Amino acid sequence: FACRGAACYRLPGPRGPLCVFRNQLPRRNDTYSEEPPSEEPPPGPAAAPPRRLRGGAALCRVCGCLGPRACGRCRRAAYCGPEHQALDWRRGHRRSCGQHAAGDDSADAIPEHNEFLFPEYEILIEPEEPEFPADSSVDPDDEQGAVDTSKDPKEQQELRATGSAAFQSLDEETLEAMAKHETEEDKIFQIFKERVAAEPEQIIRYCRGAEGPIWVSGENIPEEKDIPNCLCGAKRVFEFQIMPQLLNHLQVDSLGESVDWGTLVVYTCADNCGEGNEYLEEFIWKQDFS
């Protein structure tokens, strides 16, 4: 779960406005079939879409949390509290309230509240190819300090003069430390780019308990002591990481502000504790680009 507000991502702490939960269902359970669904469409005419389930807990139409409060007029729209009820009323429920006949599923349609909810997509899962593409545009020998030929010669000369004067004001020890830091950062980010180049649209990398995450920077990498044990006492191990490419799909851009991260790394209980319908909170680490 993540907040849509860009300001929240500047909060102190390793995870920012993020939290992750795990639900440990056995393969044989009362909710899902133990066999995956067929990828082939069934023969014959397409079946009618299933009707919306009438059972289960009422959920808020705005945020999806438990909705014990109901609209006093239609008694069908549920809300978590008066704030979201008022918001949904202004955003269109006042026009549709009480206009639908009994049994009409459109009365229960969930409106789009983009200021709270992210869009939903299907995630395609495939194994990663071990080889990198031969025509990768990533050049490991490309120097970060190459001259930008898009600028005219006079502007380039002024930039060099300004940079030279700035570096002359620094002592040798500081310059050496800066150069070493930039070299290490370039190397780490280069590894990240090379691994991502094979699947540039990848949004999640899953590799539980084996190879660790691919970091985007040498800074803010957690040590073992930074990752708390599970409530059951077992250690937490790396399970998957969320890539920055996901930001392109979440419609989070706004004028002057945007939700942002370099990568989000999720650690879960090594013993897979808990079963049934219980949700257990796990640990997430947020790393930004250097």
C-alpha atoms as a printed R data frame, in Angstrom:
    type eleno elety resid chain resno       x       y       z
1   ATOM     1    CA   PHE     A     1   0.000   0.000   0.000
2   ATOM     2    CA   ALA     A     2   1.296   3.454  -0.907
3   ATOM     3    CA   CYS     A     3   0.114   7.021  -0.524
4   ATOM     4    CA   ARG     A     4  -0.520   8.988  -3.714
5   ATOM     5    CA   GLY     A     5   0.676  12.246  -2.127
6   ATOM     6    CA   ALA     A     6   4.128  13.236  -3.363
7   ATOM     7    CA   ALA     A     7   4.859  15.174  -0.162
8   ATOM     8    CA   CYS     A     8   4.626  11.944   1.865
9   ATOM     9    CA   TYR     A     9   7.654  10.522   0.032
10  ATOM    10    CA   ARG     A    10   9.858  13.155   1.634
11  ATOM    11    CA   LEU     A    11   9.053  11.877   5.124
12  ATOM    12    CA   PRO     A    12  12.026  10.514   7.128
13  ATOM    13    CA   GLY     A    13  12.513   6.779   7.513
14  ATOM    14    CA   PRO     A    14  13.507   3.892   5.233
15  ATOM    15    CA   ARG     A    15  10.060   3.053   3.887
16  ATOM    16    CA   GLY     A    16   8.333   6.417   3.591
17  ATOM    17    CA   PRO     A    17   4.521   6.230   3.167
18  ATOM    18    CA   LEU     A    18   4.604   2.518   2.244
19  ATOM    19    CA   CYS     A    19   3.498  -0.715   3.894
20  ATOM    20    CA   VAL     A    20   3.271  -4.313   2.711
21  ATOM    21    CA   PHE     A    21   1.171  -7.247   3.965
22  ATOM    22    CA   ARG     A    22   1.319 -11.001   3.349
23  ATOM    23    CA   ASN     A    23  -1.539 -13.484   3.286
24  ATOM    24    CA   GLN     A    24  -0.385 -17.111   3.514
25  ATOM    25    CA   LEU     A    25  -2.980 -19.351   1.866
26  ATOM    26    CA   PRO     A    26  -2.252 -23.064   1.386
27  ATOM    27    CA   ARG     A    27  -2.568 -24.416  -2.141
28  ATOM    28    CA   ARG     A    28  -5.774 -26.203  -1.174
29  ATOM    29    CA   ASN     A    29  -8.126 -23.611   0.264
30  ATOM    30    CA   ASP     A    30 -11.785 -22.577   0.205
31  ATOM    31    CA   THR     A    31 -11.171 -19.453  -1.896
32  ATOM    32    CA   TYR     A    32  -9.111 -20.422  -4.956
33  ATOM    33    CA   SER     A    33  -8.746 -23.554  -7.044
34  ATOM    34    CA   GLU     A    34  -5.468 -25.408  -6.564
35  ATOM    35    CA   GLU     A    35  -5.098 -25.625 -10.366
36  ATOM    36    CA   PRO     A    36  -4.358 -22.532 -12.481
37  ATOM    37    CA   PRO     A    37  -7.074 -21.414 -14.906
38  ATOM    38    CA   SER     A    38  -6.778 -22.495 -18.530
39  ATOM    39    CA   GLU     A    39  -5.212 -19.956 -20.867
40  ATOM    40    CA   GLU     A    40  -7.400 -21.195 -23.747
41  ATOM    41    CA   PRO     A    41 -10.884 -19.655 -24.097
42  ATOM    42    CA   PRO     A    42 -13.734 -22.135 -23.518
43  ATOM    43    CA   PRO     A    43 -15.454 -23.512 -26.658
44  ATOM    44    CA   GLY     A    44 -18.834 -22.174 -27.700
45  ATOM    45    CA   PRO     A    45 -20.374 -18.749 -27.128
46  ATOM    46    CA   ALA     A    46 -18.891 -16.511 -24.471
47  ATOM    47    CA   ALA     A    47 -20.508 -16.903 -21.093
48  ATOM    48    CA   ALA     A    48 -22.289 -13.975 -19.496
49  ATOM    49    CA   PRO     A    49 -20.163 -12.083 -16.977
50  ATOM    50    CA   PRO     A    50 -20.784 -13.229 -13.403
51  ATOM    51    CA   ARG     A    51 -23.086 -11.099 -11.285
52  ATOM    52    CA   ARG     A    52 -21.502  -9.164  -8.509
53  ATOM    53    CA   LEU     A    53 -21.432 -11.041  -5.220
54  ATOM    54    CA   ARG     A    54 -23.925  -9.764  -2.671
55  ATOM    55    CA   GLY     A    55 -22.180 -11.288   0.328
56  ATOM    56    CA   GLY     A    56 -19.138 -10.094   2.212
57  ATOM    57    CA   ALA     A    57 -18.357  -6.982   4.168
58  ATOM    58    CA   ALA     A    58 -19.484  -3.590   2.893
59  ATOM    59    CA   LEU     A    59 -16.522  -1.565   1.638
60  ATOM    60    CA   CYS     A    60 -16.142   2.174   1.255
61  ATOM    61    CA   ARG     A    61 -16.773   3.293  -2.353
62  ATOM    62    CA   VAL     A    62 -13.899   5.763  -2.165
63  ATOM    63    CA   CYS     A    63 -10.961   3.981  -0.498
64  ATOM    64    CA   GLY     A    64 -12.007   0.316  -0.246
65  ATOM    65    CA   CYS     A    65 -11.691   0.140   3.547
66  ATOM    66    CA   LEU     A    66 -14.407  -1.314   5.770
67  ATOM    67    CA   GLY     A    67 -17.571   0.751   5.246
68  ATOM    68    CA   PRO     A    68 -19.918   0.599   8.255
69  ATOM    69    CA   ARG     A    69 -21.612   3.863   7.230
70  ATOM    70    CA   ALA     A    70 -24.332   3.716   4.528
71  ATOM    71    CA   CYS     A    71 -25.970   6.403   2.430
72  ATOM    72    CA   GLY     A    72 -29.152   7.430   4.244
73  ATOM    73    CA   ARG     A    73 -31.076   7.792   0.985
74  ATOM    74    CA   CYS     A    74 -30.356   4.649  -1.058
75  ATOM    75    CA   ARG     A    75 -28.894   2.499   1.750
76  ATOM    76    CA   ARG     A    76 -26.634   0.836  -0.856
77  ATOM    77    CA   ALA     A    77 -23.505   2.982  -1.001
78  ATOM    78    CA   ALA     A    78 -21.123   2.236   1.878
79  ATOM    79    CA   TYR     A    79 -18.462   4.520   3.336
80  ATOM    80    CA   CYS     A    80 -15.758   4.409   5.974
81  ATOM    81    CA   GLY     A    81 -16.770   7.792   7.380
82  ATOM    82    CA   PRO     A    82 -18.486  11.119   6.685
83  ATOM    83    CA   GLU     A    83 -15.492  12.605   4.816
84  ATOM    84    CA   HIS     A    84 -15.544  10.017   2.024
85  ATOM    85    CA   GLN     A    85 -19.349  10.026   1.949
86  ATOM    86    CA   ALA     A    86 -19.342  13.781   1.359
87  ATOM    87    CA   LEU     A    87 -16.603  13.466  -1.268
88  ATOM    88    CA   ASP     A    88 -18.462  10.762  -3.208
89  ATOM    89    CA   TRP     A    89 -21.693  12.768  -2.992
90  ATOM    90    CA   ARG     A    90 -20.031  15.779  -4.611
91  ATOM    91    CA   ARG     A    91 -18.313  13.622  -7.246
92  ATOM    92    CA   GLY     A    92 -21.487  12.102  -8.644
93  ATOM    93    CA   HIS     A    93 -23.403   9.961  -6.151
94  ATOM    94    CA   ARG     A    94 -25.976  12.744  -5.708
95  ATOM    95    CA   ARG     A    95 -27.002  12.245  -9.361
96  ATOM    96    CA   SER     A    96 -27.202   8.435  -9.253
97  ATOM    97    CA   CYS     A    97 -28.484   7.920  -5.708
98  ATOM    98    CA   GLY     A    98 -31.831   6.096  -5.665
99  ATOM    99    CA   GLN     A    99 -32.192   6.051  -9.475
100 ATOM   100    CA   HIS     A   100 -31.459   2.332  -9.980
101 ATOM   101    CA   ALA     A   101 -33.948  -0.470  -9.704
102 ATOM   102    CA   ALA     A   102 -33.466  -3.326  -7.258
103 ATOM   103    CA   GLY     A   103 -31.055  -5.913  -8.625
104 ATOM   104    CA   ASP     A   104 -29.338  -3.419 -10.955
105 ATOM   105    CA   ASP     A   105 -25.584  -4.014 -10.628
106 ATOM   106    CA   SER     A   106 -24.777  -0.546 -11.971
107 ATOM   107    CA   ALA     A   107 -25.963   0.888  -8.678
108 ATOM   108    CA   ASP     A   108 -22.992  -0.730  -6.997
109 ATOM   109    CA   ALA     A   109 -20.431   0.384  -9.569
110 ATOM   110    CA   ILE     A   110 -17.351   1.794  -7.902
111 ATOM   111    CA   PRO     A   111 -16.538   5.317  -9.126
112 ATOM   112    CA   GLU     A   112 -13.031   6.394 -10.065
113 ATOM   113    CA   HIS     A   113 -11.409   8.411  -7.291
114 ATOM   114    CA   ASN     A   114  -7.959   8.936  -8.759
115 ATOM   115    CA   GLU     A   115  -6.812  11.133  -5.891
116 ATOM   116    CA   PHE     A   116  -6.899   8.016  -3.652
117 ATOM   117    CA   LEU     A   117  -6.694   4.872  -5.778
118 ATOM   118    CA   PHE     A   118  -4.129   3.675  -8.304
119 ATOM   119    CA   PRO     A   119  -5.268   2.165 -11.628
120 ATOM   120    CA   GLU     A   120  -5.367  -1.644 -11.787
121 ATOM   121    CA   TYR     A   121  -3.499  -3.780 -14.311
122 ATOM   122    CA   GLU     A   122  -2.797  -7.427 -15.003
123 ATOM   123    CA   ILE     A   123   0.797  -8.442 -14.238
124 ATOM   124    CA   LEU     A   124   2.400 -10.895 -16.664
125 ATOM   125    CA   ILE     A   125   4.981 -13.172 -15.012
126 ATOM   126    CA   GLU     A   126   7.852 -14.626 -17.047
127 ATOM   127    CA   PRO     A   127  11.295 -16.045 -16.193
128 ATOM   128    CA   GLU     A   128  14.186 -13.710 -16.861
129 ATOM   129    CA   GLU     A   129  16.454 -14.500 -19.792
130 ATOM   130    CA   PRO     A   130  20.052 -14.962 -18.542
131 ATOM   131    CA   GLU     A   131  21.691 -13.221 -21.492
132 ATOM   132    CA   PHE     A   132  21.669  -9.505 -22.059
133 ATOM   133    CA   PRO     A   133  20.659  -8.214 -25.494
134 ATOM   134    CA   ALA     A   134  23.578  -7.868 -27.900
135 ATOM   135    CA   ASP     A   135  22.294  -4.545 -29.210
136 ATOM   136    CA   SER     A   136  21.994  -2.987 -25.775
137 ATOM   137    CA   SER     A   137  22.423   0.760 -25.908
138 ATOM   138    CA   VAL     A   138  24.230   0.727 -22.560
139 ATOM   139    CA   ASP     A   139  27.916   1.465 -23.077
140 ATOM   140    CA   PRO     A   140  30.020   0.634 -19.988
141 ATOM   141    CA   ASP     A   141  32.918   2.692 -21.345
142 ATOM   142    CA   ASP     A   142  30.834   5.810 -21.837
143 ATOM   143    CA   GLU     A   143  32.261   8.560 -19.656
144 ATOM   144    CA   GLN     A   144  29.900  10.658 -17.634
145 ATOM   145    CA   GLY     A   145  31.955  13.761 -18.325
146 ATOM   146    CA   ALA     A   146  31.639  13.640 -22.117
147 ATOM   147    CA   VAL     A   147  31.131  17.009 -23.814
148 ATOM   148    CA   ASP     A   148  27.553  17.872 -24.743
149 ATOM   149    CA   THR     A   149  27.745  18.740 -28.438
150 ATOM   150    CA   SER     A   150  24.254  20.248 -28.367
151 ATOM   151    CA   LYS     A   151  25.698  23.436 -26.847
152 ATOM   152    CA   ASP     A   152  27.536  26.006 -28.956
153 ATOM   153    CA   PRO     A   153  31.366  26.303 -28.551
154 ATOM   154    CA   LYS     A   154  31.209  29.583 -26.605
155 ATOM   155    CA   GLU     A   155  28.757  28.154 -24.066
156 ATOM   156    CA   GLN     A   156  30.902  25.026 -23.688
157 ATOM   157    CA   GLN     A   157  33.983  27.171 -23.005
158 ATOM   158    CA   GLU     A   158  32.128  29.157 -20.340
159 ATOM   159    CA   LEU     A   159  30.955  25.951 -18.667
160 ATOM   160    CA   ARG     A   160  34.502  24.542 -18.606
161 ATOM   161    CA   ALA     A   161  35.822  27.787 -17.097
162 ATOM   162    CA   THR     A   162  33.143  27.790 -14.409
163 ATOM   163    CA   GLY     A   163  33.762  24.143 -13.570
164 ATOM   164    CA   SER     A   164  37.521  24.609 -13.467
165 ATOM   165    CA   ALA     A   165  37.237  27.526 -11.050
166 ATOM   166    CA   ALA     A   166  34.944  25.523  -8.777
167 ATOM   167    CA   PHE     A   167  37.291  22.531  -8.651
168 ATOM   168    CA   GLN     A   168  40.349  24.729  -8.001
169 ATOM   169    CA   SER     A   169  38.712  25.914  -4.781
170 ATOM   170    CA   LEU     A   170  38.602  22.335  -3.434
171 ATOM   171    CA   ASP     A   171  41.517  20.607  -1.777
172 ATOM   172    CA   GLU     A   172  43.073  17.451  -3.215
173 ATOM   173    CA   GLU     A   173  41.628  15.112  -0.559
174 ATOM   174    CA   THR     A   174  38.087  16.342  -1.209
175 ATOM   175    CA   LEU     A   175  38.492  15.968  -4.972
176 ATOM   176    CA   GLU     A   176  39.803  12.423  -4.575
177 ATOM   177    CA   ALA     A   177  36.884  11.462  -2.325
178 ATOM   178    CA   MET     A   178  34.392  12.946  -4.804
179 ATOM   179    CA   ALA     A   179  35.957  11.101  -7.722
180 ATOM   180    CA   LYS     A   180  35.933   7.782  -5.855
181 ATOM   181    CA   HIS     A   181  32.304   8.230  -4.811
182 ATOM   182    CA   GLU     A   182  31.195   9.066  -8.351
183 ATOM   183    CA   THR     A   183  33.072   6.056  -9.730
184 ATOM   184    CA   GLU     A   184  31.375   3.650  -7.306
185 ATOM   185    CA   GLU     A   185  27.958   5.208  -7.921
186 ATOM   186    CA   ASP     A   186  28.459   4.949 -11.689
187 ATOM   187    CA   LYS     A   187  29.430   1.282 -11.372
188 ATOM   188    CA   ILE     A   188  26.365   0.372  -9.272
189 ATOM   189    CA   PHE     A   189  23.960   2.257 -11.506
190 ATOM   190    CA   GLN     A   190  25.605   0.753 -14.590
191 ATOM   191    CA   ILE     A   191  24.915  -2.768 -13.255
192 ATOM   192    CA   PHE     A   192  21.299  -1.760 -12.656
193 ATOM   193    CA   LYS     A   193  20.900  -0.434 -16.202
194 ATOM   194    CA   GLU     A   194  22.479  -3.513 -17.764
195 ATOM   195    CA   ARG     A   195  20.185  -5.920 -15.896
196 ATOM   196    CA   VAL     A   196  17.098  -3.873 -16.710
197 ATOM   197    CA   ALA     A   197  18.042  -3.443 -20.388
198 ATOM   198    CA   ALA     A   198  16.851  -6.987 -21.224
199 ATOM   199    CA   GLU     A   199  13.314  -6.176 -19.977
200 ATOM   200    CA   PRO     A   200  12.929  -2.390 -19.853
201 ATOM   201    CA   GLU     A   201   9.176  -2.592 -19.085
202 ATOM   202    CA   GLN     A   202   9.731  -4.836 -16.046
203 ATOM   203    CA   ILE     A   203   7.890  -3.584 -12.955
204 ATOM   204    CA   ILE     A   204   8.657  -6.388 -10.446
205 ATOM   205    CA   ARG     A   205  11.691  -8.631  -9.942
206 ATOM   206    CA   TYR     A   206  10.881 -11.743  -7.890
207 ATOM   207    CA   CYS     A   207  13.686 -13.896  -6.484
208 ATOM   208    CA   ARG     A   208  12.843 -15.096  -2.982
209 ATOM   209    CA   GLY     A   209  15.695 -16.096  -0.701
210 ATOM   210    CA   ALA     A   210  18.314 -16.341  -3.449
211 ATOM   211    CA   GLU     A   211  19.931 -13.511  -5.386
212 ATOM   212    CA   GLY     A   212  19.473 -10.174  -3.672
213 ATOM   213    CA   PRO     A   213  17.929  -7.027  -5.131
214 ATOM   214    CA   ILE     A   214  19.513  -4.867  -7.797
215 ATOM   215    CA   TRP     A   215  20.266  -1.529  -6.186
216 ATOM   216    CA   VAL     A   216  20.071   1.744  -8.080
217 ATOM   217    CA   SER     A   217  22.608   3.458  -5.826
218 ATOM   218    CA   GLY     A   218  25.388   2.697  -3.377
219 ATOM   219    CA   GLU     A   219  23.703   4.857  -0.758
220 ATOM   220    CA   ASN     A   220  20.928   3.835   1.641
221 ATOM   221    CA   ILE     A   221  21.448   0.075   1.270
222 ATOM   222    CA   PRO     A   222  20.164  -1.736   4.382
223 ATOM   223    CA   GLU     A   223  22.444  -3.852   6.522
224 ATOM   224    CA   GLU     A   224  21.239  -7.038   8.191
225 ATOM   225    CA   LYS     A   225  20.568  -5.188  11.451
226 ATOM   226    CA   ASP     A   226  18.295  -2.740   9.603
227 ATOM   227    CA   ILE     A   227  15.846  -5.485   8.603
228 ATOM   228    CA   PRO     A   228  13.737  -6.442  11.652
229 ATOM   229    CA   ASN     A   229  12.852 -10.058  12.356
230 ATOM   230    CA   CYS     A   230   9.306 -11.279  11.859
231 ATOM   231    CA   LEU     A   231   6.962 -11.234  14.865
232 ATOM   232    CA   CYS     A   232   7.400 -15.013  15.062
233 ATOM   233    CA   GLY     A   233  11.143 -14.494  15.619
234 ATOM   234    CA   ALA     A   234  12.367 -15.730  12.222
235 ATOM   235    CA   LYS     A   235  14.592 -13.613  10.016
236 ATOM   236    CA   ARG     A   236  13.172 -11.822   7.032
237 ATOM   237    CA   VAL     A   237  14.641 -12.563   3.593
238 ATOM   238    CA   PHE     A   238  14.473 -10.697   0.300
239 ATOM   239    CA   GLU     A   239  11.441 -11.733  -1.761
240 ATOM   240    CA   PHE     A   240  10.869  -9.169  -4.511
241 ATOM   241    CA   GLN     A   241  11.552  -5.593  -5.548
242 ATOM   242    CA   ILE     A   242   9.356  -3.043  -7.293
243 ATOM   243    CA   MET     A   243  11.074  -1.227 -10.134
244 ATOM   244    CA   PRO     A   244  10.849   2.494 -10.981
245 ATOM   245    CA   GLN     A   245   9.208   1.621 -14.322
246 ATOM   246    CA   LEU     A   246   5.937   1.089 -12.421
247 ATOM   247    CA   LEU     A   247   5.735   4.849 -11.914
248 ATOM   248    CA   ASN     A   248   5.010   5.223 -15.642
249 ATOM   249    CA   HIS     A   249   1.758   3.283 -15.225
250 ATOM   250    CA   LEU     A   250   0.412   4.694 -11.958
251 ATOM   251    CA   GLN     A   251  -0.604   8.139 -13.261
252 ATOM   252    CA   VAL     A   252   1.164   9.904 -10.419
253 ATOM   253    CA   ASP     A   253   2.597  12.831 -12.358
254 ATOM   254    CA   SER     A   254   1.352  16.205 -11.242
255 ATOM   255    CA   LEU     A   255   2.439  19.758 -11.910
256 ATOM   256    CA   GLY     A   256   5.650  20.290  -9.942
257 ATOM   257    CA   GLU     A   257   5.269  17.139  -7.779
258 ATOM   258    CA   SER     A   258   5.307  13.405  -8.354
259 ATOM   259    CA   VAL     A   259   5.479  10.167  -6.367
260 ATOM   260    CA   ASP     A   260   8.990   8.817  -6.808
261 ATOM   261    CA   TRP     A   261  11.389   6.028  -5.850
262 ATOM   262    CA   GLY     A   262  14.465   4.290  -7.193
263 ATOM   263    CA   THR     A   263  13.393   0.825  -6.064
264 ATOM   264    CA   LEU     A   264  11.193  -0.688  -3.341
265 ATOM   265    CA   VAL     A   265  12.559  -3.871  -1.750
266 ATOM   266    CA   VAL     A   266  10.300  -6.257   0.191
267 ATOM   267    CA   TYR     A   267  11.584  -8.662   2.872
268 ATOM   268    CA   THR     A   268   9.317 -11.424   4.229
269 ATOM   269    CA   CYS     A   269   9.387 -14.076   6.943
270 ATOM   270    CA   ALA     A   270  11.799 -16.902   6.070
271 ATOM   271    CA   ASP     A   271   9.541 -19.430   7.877
272 ATOM   272    CA   ASN     A   272   6.306 -18.397   6.126
273 ATOM   273    CA   CYS     A   273   4.525 -18.113   9.462
274 ATOM   274    CA   GLY     A   274   0.762 -17.734   9.623
275 ATOM   275    CA   GLU     A   275  -1.986 -19.393   7.631
276 ATOM   276    CA   GLY     A   276  -5.630 -18.834   6.790
277 ATOM   277    CA   ASN     A   277  -7.210 -15.412   6.464
278 ATOM   278    CA   GLU     A   278  -4.745 -13.509   8.631
279 ATOM   279    CA   TYR     A   279  -2.799 -10.616   7.087
280 ATOM   280    CA   LEU     A   280   0.711 -10.133   8.442
281 ATOM   281    CA   GLU     A   281   2.756  -6.978   7.943
282 ATOM   282    CA   GLU     A   282   6.177  -7.434   6.374
283 ATOM   283    CA   PHE     A   283   9.086  -5.043   5.817
284 ATOM   284    CA   ILE     A   284   9.677  -2.736   2.853
285 ATOM   285    CA   TRP     A   285  12.781  -0.630   2.143
286 ATOM   286    CA   LYS     A   286  12.689   2.427  -0.130
287 ATOM   287    CA   GLN     A   287  15.843   3.457  -1.988
288 ATOM   288    CA   ASP     A   288  15.985   6.635  -4.038
289 ATOM   289    CA   PHE     A   289  18.236   7.463  -6.943
290 ATOM   290    CA   SER     A   290  21.464   9.033  -5.703
